[in-house]
């Protein structure tokens, strides 16, 4: 009730306490507020109902994450060292140090400029406060495109908007990692031989012992992804993990977990055998120590990695024969690939929320012909603790509703099962039209639907060669910047 009232005051319209406009939330660091996303913005609400507000984002915007909007200042708030003795920031494109609250700055760099500047948003202190790593950035091409907003809020006339929109082949920001020793003031530019022509580098992540720092690298063209580790004392880099692909690496599905934060072992997700699976990698050599998961099914999500128990909780699809391969199920497995334990055996699509200590989970599952069920289970052996809710479609069925029928058919190869849902209908009329003009087919589909037809657009079956051809075309845009 308190949160609903506070949120209503912030939004300017009523909010029903039992229908809060967000589906999930997290607690803030001190547990006094909840954090959630609403209409594309991050929000915070105090648990005592005092206030709700949009969480300010001080970071400089980037076009698709690869070209900075230099018309907006970077977040250059001083970054304090973990021991509290120093704070670091950027002045006149150079990295400087100063004592907390002091004004006298010690310049650590001298090679920054407006066309090759140090970005304070990439600054990362080592946990022992001995080193700093940040990126020196050569800006890419800031292409602006124009859009017309037909119905802007608060006005009758359309509005012209500009958007930072890098296109294939455009020069993008080039980030060069640079390491600084705080005591000796030594600057080490990291050799880029292991990360040439980068499309994107991740934020630097220091290992827990402060002996090394790592960052993710994706090569332009998406045919190589790596985790690069840099020794803090020497500045020497090595590839802790390397993923190569003749076609492309699915960058958005990458997963890497450094065990105990030390860099000796890395849990890595890879499609190298054609299925997204988990591997345990030697972080010093980059070699596979062992496969954790394997089979003709895909890992959809890694929920939790317990380094001490050497256990992984994950979600996967396609493991159960004779079941819709798109259904998501949850499992637990050891680092060595043993003791694979199904946690959600019901033939349905599952959405699971684990307790913070990973001892319990709430399993919410359903199918097109099964109303939603929520249950509380133990996480070690999936034992049912209690049934929370059971969906009731009695009144809906009484109106004559019939759920869609689940159908399967063999694909063109005669082996692959194609799954789908067929809606209930007394009679279907059919019509067929063949055209290579996509826009023409879309117009025809709208006309057919208006006449009572069920419009289905079919295309040729995707083949590996199609992916190869697409990857070949993308090489046109892999030129260095």
C-alpha positions in Angstrom: 0.0 0.0 0.0 2.8 2.5 0.9 4.7 1.7 -2.3 1.6 2.1 -4.4 0.9 5.5 -2.9 4.5 6.7 -3.3 4.6 5.5 -6.9 1.3 7.1 -7.7 2.6 10.4 -6.4 5.7 10.1 -8.6 3.8 9.1 -11.7 0.9 11.5 -11.3 -1.9 8.9 -11.6 -3.4 6.2 -9.4 -1.6 2.9 -8.8 -3.5 -0.1 -7.5 -1.6 -1.8 -4.6 -2.4 -5.3 -5.9 -1.5 -4.3 -9.5 1.9 -2.6 -9.3 3.1 -1.8 -12.8 6.2 -4.1 -12.6 6.7 -7.8 -12.5 10.0 -8.1 -10.7 12.3 -6.2 -8.4 15.6 -6.3 -6.5 16.6 -4.8 -3.1 19.2 -2.1 -3.0 22.5 -2.6 -1.2 21.3 -1.8 2.3 17.8 -3.4 1.9 15.8 -0.2 2.5 14.4 0.2 -1.0 13.4 -1.9 -4.0 14.7 -1.4 -7.6 12.7 -2.1 -10.7 12.2 -1.1 -14.3 9.2 0.9 -15.5 8.7 2.2 -19.1 12.4 1.6 -19.9 13.7 3.6 -16.9 15.2 2.4 -13.6 13.2 3.2 -10.5 13.7 3.1 -6.8 11.0 3.0 -4.1 11.7 3.3 -0.3 10.2 0.4 1.6 8.8 2.8 4.1 6.8 4.5 1.4 8.6 7.8 1.8 9.3 8.3 -1.9 9.7 6.7 -5.4 12.0 8.2 -8.0 13.7 7.5 -11.3 17.3 6.4 -10.6 19.6 8.9 -12.3 21.9 7.5 -14.9 25.1 9.7 -15.1 26.7 7.6 -17.8 27.4 9.1 -21.3 25.0 7.6 -23.9 26.4 5.4 -26.6 25.0 4.5 -30.0 24.5 0.7 -29.9 27.1 0.6 -27.2 30.0 1.4 -29.6 30.0 5.1 -30.3 30.0 7.6 -27.5 27.8 10.7 -27.6 30.4 13.3 -27.0 27.8 16.1 -26.8 27.0 14.8 -23.3 29.7 14.9 -20.6 31.0 11.6 -19.2 30.4 10.6 -15.6 33.6 12.0 -14.1 32.8 11.8 -10.4 36.0 11.0 -8.5 36.5 7.3 -8.1 37.8 6.5 -4.6 40.5 3.8 -4.1 39.4 0.8 -2.0 41.7 1.8 0.9 40.3 5.4 0.9 43.6 7.1 0.4 43.2 8.3 -3.1 40.6 9.3 -5.7 41.0 9.2 -9.4 39.4 11.2 -12.2 40.1 12.7 -15.6 41.2 16.3 -16.1 41.9 17.7 -19.5 41.7 14.2 -21.0 44.4 12.9 -18.6 44.2 10.6 -15.7 45.0 12.3 -12.4 45.1 11.3 -8.7 44.4 13.4 -5.6 43.8 13.0 -1.9 40.1 12.8 -0.9 38.8 16.3 -0.7 42.1 17.8 -1.9 42.7 20.0 -4.9 46.3 19.3 -5.8 46.3 16.7 -8.5 49.0 14.3 -9.6 49.0 13.6 -13.3 49.5 9.9 -14.2 49.2 10.2 -17.9 50.4 12.7 -20.6 49.3 11.1 -23.8 45.5 11.9 -23.6 44.0 14.4 -26.0 40.5 15.4 -27.3 41.0 12.9 -30.2 42.4 10.1 -27.9 41.0 10.7 -24.4 40.9 8.8 -21.2 37.3 7.8 -20.4 36.6 8.1 -16.6 33.6 5.8 -17.0 36.0 2.8 -17.7 38.2 3.5 -14.7 38.7 0.4 -12.4 40.7 0.3 -9.2 42.5 -2.9 -8.2 41.1 -4.2 -4.8 44.5 -3.6 -3.2 44.5 0.0 -4.4 47.9 -0.5 -6.2 46.8 -0.2 -9.8 44.2 1.4 -12.1 43.1 0.2 -15.5 41.0 2.4 -17.8 40.6 2.9 -21.6 42.0 5.5 -23.8 39.4 6.2 -26.5 39.7 7.3 -30.1 36.2 8.4 -31.0 34.3 6.9 -33.9 32.0 8.5 -36.4 28.9 10.0 -34.7 26.3 9.5 -37.4 23.0 11.2 -36.6 19.7 10.0 -38.1 16.4 11.9 -38.1 13.1 10.5 -36.9 9.7 12.0 -36.8 7.7 11.4 -33.6 4.1 11.5 -34.8 2.4 12.0 -31.4 4.8 13.5 -28.8 3.5 13.8 -25.3 2.0 17.2 -24.4 1.8 18.6 -28.0 -0.3 18.3 -31.0 2.3 18.6 -33.8 4.9 16.0 -34.7 8.4 16.5 -33.5 11.7 15.9 -35.2 14.2 13.9 -33.2 17.8 13.0 -33.8 19.4 9.7 -32.8 23.0 8.6 -32.6 22.9 5.7 -35.0 26.2 4.0 -36.2 25.7 2.0 -39.4 27.6 -1.1 -40.7 31.0 0.0 -41.9 31.1 3.2 -39.8 34.2 3.9 -37.7 33.4 3.0 -34.1 35.1 4.0 -30.8 38.5 2.3 -30.5 39.3 1.5 -26.8 42.9 1.0 -25.7 43.4 -0.5 -22.2 46.1 1.3 -20.2 47.4 0.1 -16.8 48.8 2.5 -14.2 50.9 1.7 -11.1 49.9 4.1 -8.4 53.1 4.0 -6.3 55.6 4.2 -9.2 53.4 6.3 -11.5 54.3 3.8 -14.3 52.0 3.7 -17.4 51.7 0.5 -19.4 49.8 0.5 -22.7 48.4 -3.1 -23.1 49.6 -4.8 -26.3 46.5 -5.1 -28.5 47.8 -8.1 -30.5 45.2 -10.4 -28.7 42.3 -8.1 -29.3 42.7 -6.6 -32.8 39.9 -4.6 -34.6 37.6 -4.7 -31.6 33.9 -4.2 -31.9 33.5 -3.9 -28.2 35.4 -4.3 -24.9 33.6 -4.8 -21.7 34.2 -2.8 -18.5 37.4 -4.0 -16.8 37.0 -6.5 -14.0 39.8 -6.9 -11.4 40.4 -10.4 -10.0 39.8 -10.8 -6.3 43.5 -11.0 -5.4 44.4 -7.8 -7.3 47.1 -9.7 -9.3 45.3 -9.4 -12.6 42.5 -7.7 -14.4 40.2 -9.1 -17.2 37.9 -7.8 -19.9 35.7 -9.3 -22.6 36.5 -8.7 -26.2 34.4 -9.3 -29.3 36.0 -8.9 -32.7 34.3 -6.8 -35.3 32.5 -9.3 -37.6 31.6 -11.4 -34.5 33.9 -14.4 -35.5 36.0 -14.2 -32.3 35.3 -13.6 -28.6 37.8 -13.7 -25.8 38.3 -13.0 -22.2 41.6 -11.1 -22.0 43.6 -11.2 -18.7 46.3 -8.7 -17.9 49.0 -9.2 -15.2 49.0 -6.2 -12.9 52.7 -6.1 -12.3 54.0 -6.7 -15.9 51.0 -5.5 -18.0 51.3 -8.7 -20.1 48.1 -9.9 -21.6 47.0 -13.5 -22.4 43.8 -15.0 -23.7 42.0 -16.7 -20.8 39.3 -18.0 -23.1 39.0 -17.9 -26.9 35.9 -18.6 -28.9 36.3 -18.8 -32.7 33.5 -19.4 -35.3 33.5 -19.7 -39.0 30.1 -18.0 -39.1 29.7 -15.9 -36.0 29.8 -15.9 -32.2 26.4 -15.1 -30.7 27.7 -12.1 -28.7 24.5 -11.5 -26.7 24.5 -15.0 -25.3 28.0 -15.1 -24.0 28.5 -16.2 -20.4 31.7 -16.3 -18.5 32.2 -16.8 -14.7 35.6 -16.6 -13.1 35.7 -19.1 -10.3 36.4 -17.5 -6.9 37.3 -14.4 -9.0 40.9 -15.6 -9.3 41.2 -16.5 -12.9 42.4 -20.1 -12.5 39.2 -21.5 -13.8 36.4 -20.0 -15.9 32.9 -21.4 -16.5 32.2 -20.6 -20.2 29.2 -21.0 -22.4 29.9 -22.0 -26.0 28.2 -23.2 -29.2 31.3 -24.8 -30.6 29.6 -28.2 -31.1 26.4 -26.6 -32.5 24.6 -26.5 -29.1 25.0 -23.9 -26.4 26.7 -25.8 -23.6 28.9 -25.1 -20.5 32.6 -25.8 -20.3 35.2 -25.5 -17.5 38.2 -23.6 -18.9 41.8 -23.4 -17.6 42.1 -19.7 -17.2 45.9 -19.8 -17.7 46.1 -21.8 -20.9 42.6 -21.2 -22.3 42.2 -25.0 -22.8 39.0 -27.0 -21.9 39.5 -28.8 -18.6 36.2 -30.7 -19.0 32.7 -30.3 -20.5 30.1 -29.6 -17.8 27.0 -30.1 -20.0 26.6 -31.9 -23.3 23.8 -33.2 -25.5 21.5 -32.1 -28.4 19.8 -29.4 -26.3 20.6 -25.9 -25.3 21.5 -24.1 -22.1 19.2 -21.1 -22.0 20.4 -19.4 -18.8 22.9 -19.8 -16.0 21.1 -18.9 -12.8 23.8 -19.4 -10.1 27.4 -20.6 -9.8 28.4 -21.8 -6.4 32.3 -21.8 -6.4 32.7 -23.4 -3.0 30.3 -26.3 -3.7 31.3 -26.4 -7.4 27.7 -26.5 -8.4 25.8 -24.7 -11.2 22.0 -24.1 -11.4 20.9 -23.4 -15.0 17.9 -23.4 -17.4 17.8 -25.5 -20.6 15.4 -26.5 -23.4 15.1 -29.6 -25.5 16.4 -32.1 -23.0 13.2 -34.1 -22.6 12.2 -36.3 -25.5 8.7 -36.0 -26.8 8.2 -32.6 -25.3 8.0 -29.1 -26.8 11.7 -28.2 -27.2 11.0 -24.6 -26.4 9.8 -25.3 -22.9 12.3 -24.0 -20.3 13.3 -26.4 -17.5 15.8 -25.9 -14.6 18.6 -28.2 -13.5 21.5 -28.5 -11.1 24.9 -30.0 -12.1 28.4 -30.3 -10.7 31.5 -28.6 -12.3 32.7 -32.0 -13.4 29.5 -32.7 -15.3 28.1 -35.3 -12.8 24.9 -35.3 -10.7 22.7 -33.6 -13.3 19.5 -33.1 -11.3 16.2 -32.0 -13.0 14.3 -29.5 -10.7 11.2 -28.9 -12.8 10.0 -32.3 -14.3 6.4 -31.2 -15.2 5.7 -31.2 -18.9 5.3 -27.4 -19.2 7.2 -24.1 -19.6 8.8 -23.1 -16.3 9.7 -19.8 -14.7 11.7 -20.2 -11.5 12.7 -17.8 -8.7 15.3 -19.1 -6.3 15.7 -17.9 -2.7 18.9 -15.9 -2.1 20.5 -18.8 -0.3 19.5 -21.3 -3.1 17.7 -23.6 -0.7 14.2 -23.0 -2.0 12.6 -22.0 -5.3 9.2 -21.0 -6.5 8.3 -22.8 -9.8 5.6 -21.2 -11.9 4.6 -23.3 -14.9 2.0 -23.6 -17.6 1.1 -24.7 -21.2 -1.4 -23.4 -23.7 -3.7 -26.2 -22.4 -2.7 -26.0 -18.7 -3.6 -23.1 -16.4 -0.7 -21.6 -14.4 0.5 -23.5 -11.4 2.9 -22.1 -8.7 4.7 -24.4 -6.3 7.4 -24.1 -3.6 10.2 -26.7 -3.8 13.5 -27.5 -2.1 16.4 -26.7 -4.3 18.6 -29.7 -3.4 16.2 -32.4 -4.6 13.2 -30.6 -6.0 11.0 -31.9 -3.2 7.5 -30.2 -3.2 7.1 -28.1 -0.1 3.6 -26.6 -0.9 1.3 -25.8 -3.8 0.9 -22.0 -3.8 -1.7 -21.4 -6.5 -3.6 -23.4 -9.2 -5.1 -21.6 -12.1 -8.8 -22.3 -12.6 -10.3 -22.0 -16.1 -13.7 -23.5 -15.3 -15.6 -20.3 -16.0 -13.6 -19.8 -19.2 -14.4 -23.3 -20.5 -18.0 -22.8 -19.6 -18.2 -20.0 -22.2 -17.2 -22.5 -24.9 -13.5 -21.8 -24.9 -11.2 -24.6 -26.1 -7.5 -24.3 -25.7 -5.2 -24.5 -28.7 -4.2 -27.9 -29.9 -0.5 -28.8 -29.7 0.6 -30.2 -33.0 3.9 -31.7 -34.3 5.1 -32.5 -37.8 8.4 -33.6 -39.3 10.5 -31.0 -41.0 11.8 -31.2 -44.6 14.7 -33.3 -43.4 12.3 -36.0 -42.2 13.9 -36.0 -38.7 13.3 -32.6 -37.1 10.1 -32.2 -35.1 8.3 -28.9 -35.8 6.1 -27.9 -32.9 3.2 -25.5 -32.9 -0.2 -24.6 -31.6 -3.4 -24.8 -33.6 -6.3 -22.7 -32.5 -9.8 -24.1 -32.2 -11.9 -23.4 -35.3 -14.9 -25.0 -36.8 -13.8 -24.4 -40.3 -10.8 -22.8 -42.1 -10.7 -21.5 -45.6 -7.4 -21.4 -47.4 -5.8 -19.4 -50.0 -2.2 -19.4 -51.4 0.0 -16.7 -52.9 3.6 -17.0 -53.8 5.9 -13.9 -54.2 9.4 -12.8 -53.6 8.2 -9.4 -52.7 7.9 -9.3 -48.9 5.9 -6.0 -48.8 3.4 -7.4 -51.3 2.9 -10.5 -49.2 2.4 -8.4 -46.1 -0.3 -6.3 -47.9 -1.9 -9.5 -49.1 -1.9 -11.0 -45.6 -3.8 -8.0 -44.3 -6.4 -8.3 -47.0 -6.8 -12.0 -46.4 -7.2 -11.5 -42.7 -9.9 -8.9 -43.3 -11.8 -11.5 -45.3 -11.7 -14.1 -42.5 -8.7 -16.1 -43.5 -5.9 -17.3 -41.2 -2.8 -15.8 -42.8 0.4 -17.8 -42.5 3.6 -16.7 -44.2 6.1 -19.5 -44.9 9.7 -19.2 -46.1 12.3 -21.7 -47.1 14.0 -23.7 -44.4 17.1 -22.1 -42.8 20.2 -24.0 -43.6 23.8 -23.8 -42.4 24.9 -22.5 -45.7 22.5 -19.5 -45.3 24.3 -18.6 -42.0 27.6 -19.0 -43.8 26.5 -16.8 -46.6 25.3 -14.1 -44.1 28.6 -14.3 -42.3 30.3 -13.8 -45.6 28.3 -10.7 -46.4 29.1 -9.3 -43.0 32.8 -9.4 -43.9 32.1 -6.3 -45.9 31.8 -4.4 -42.7 34.8 -5.8 -40.8 37.3 -3.2 -41.8 39.6 -1.8 -39.1 38.8 1.6 -37.7 
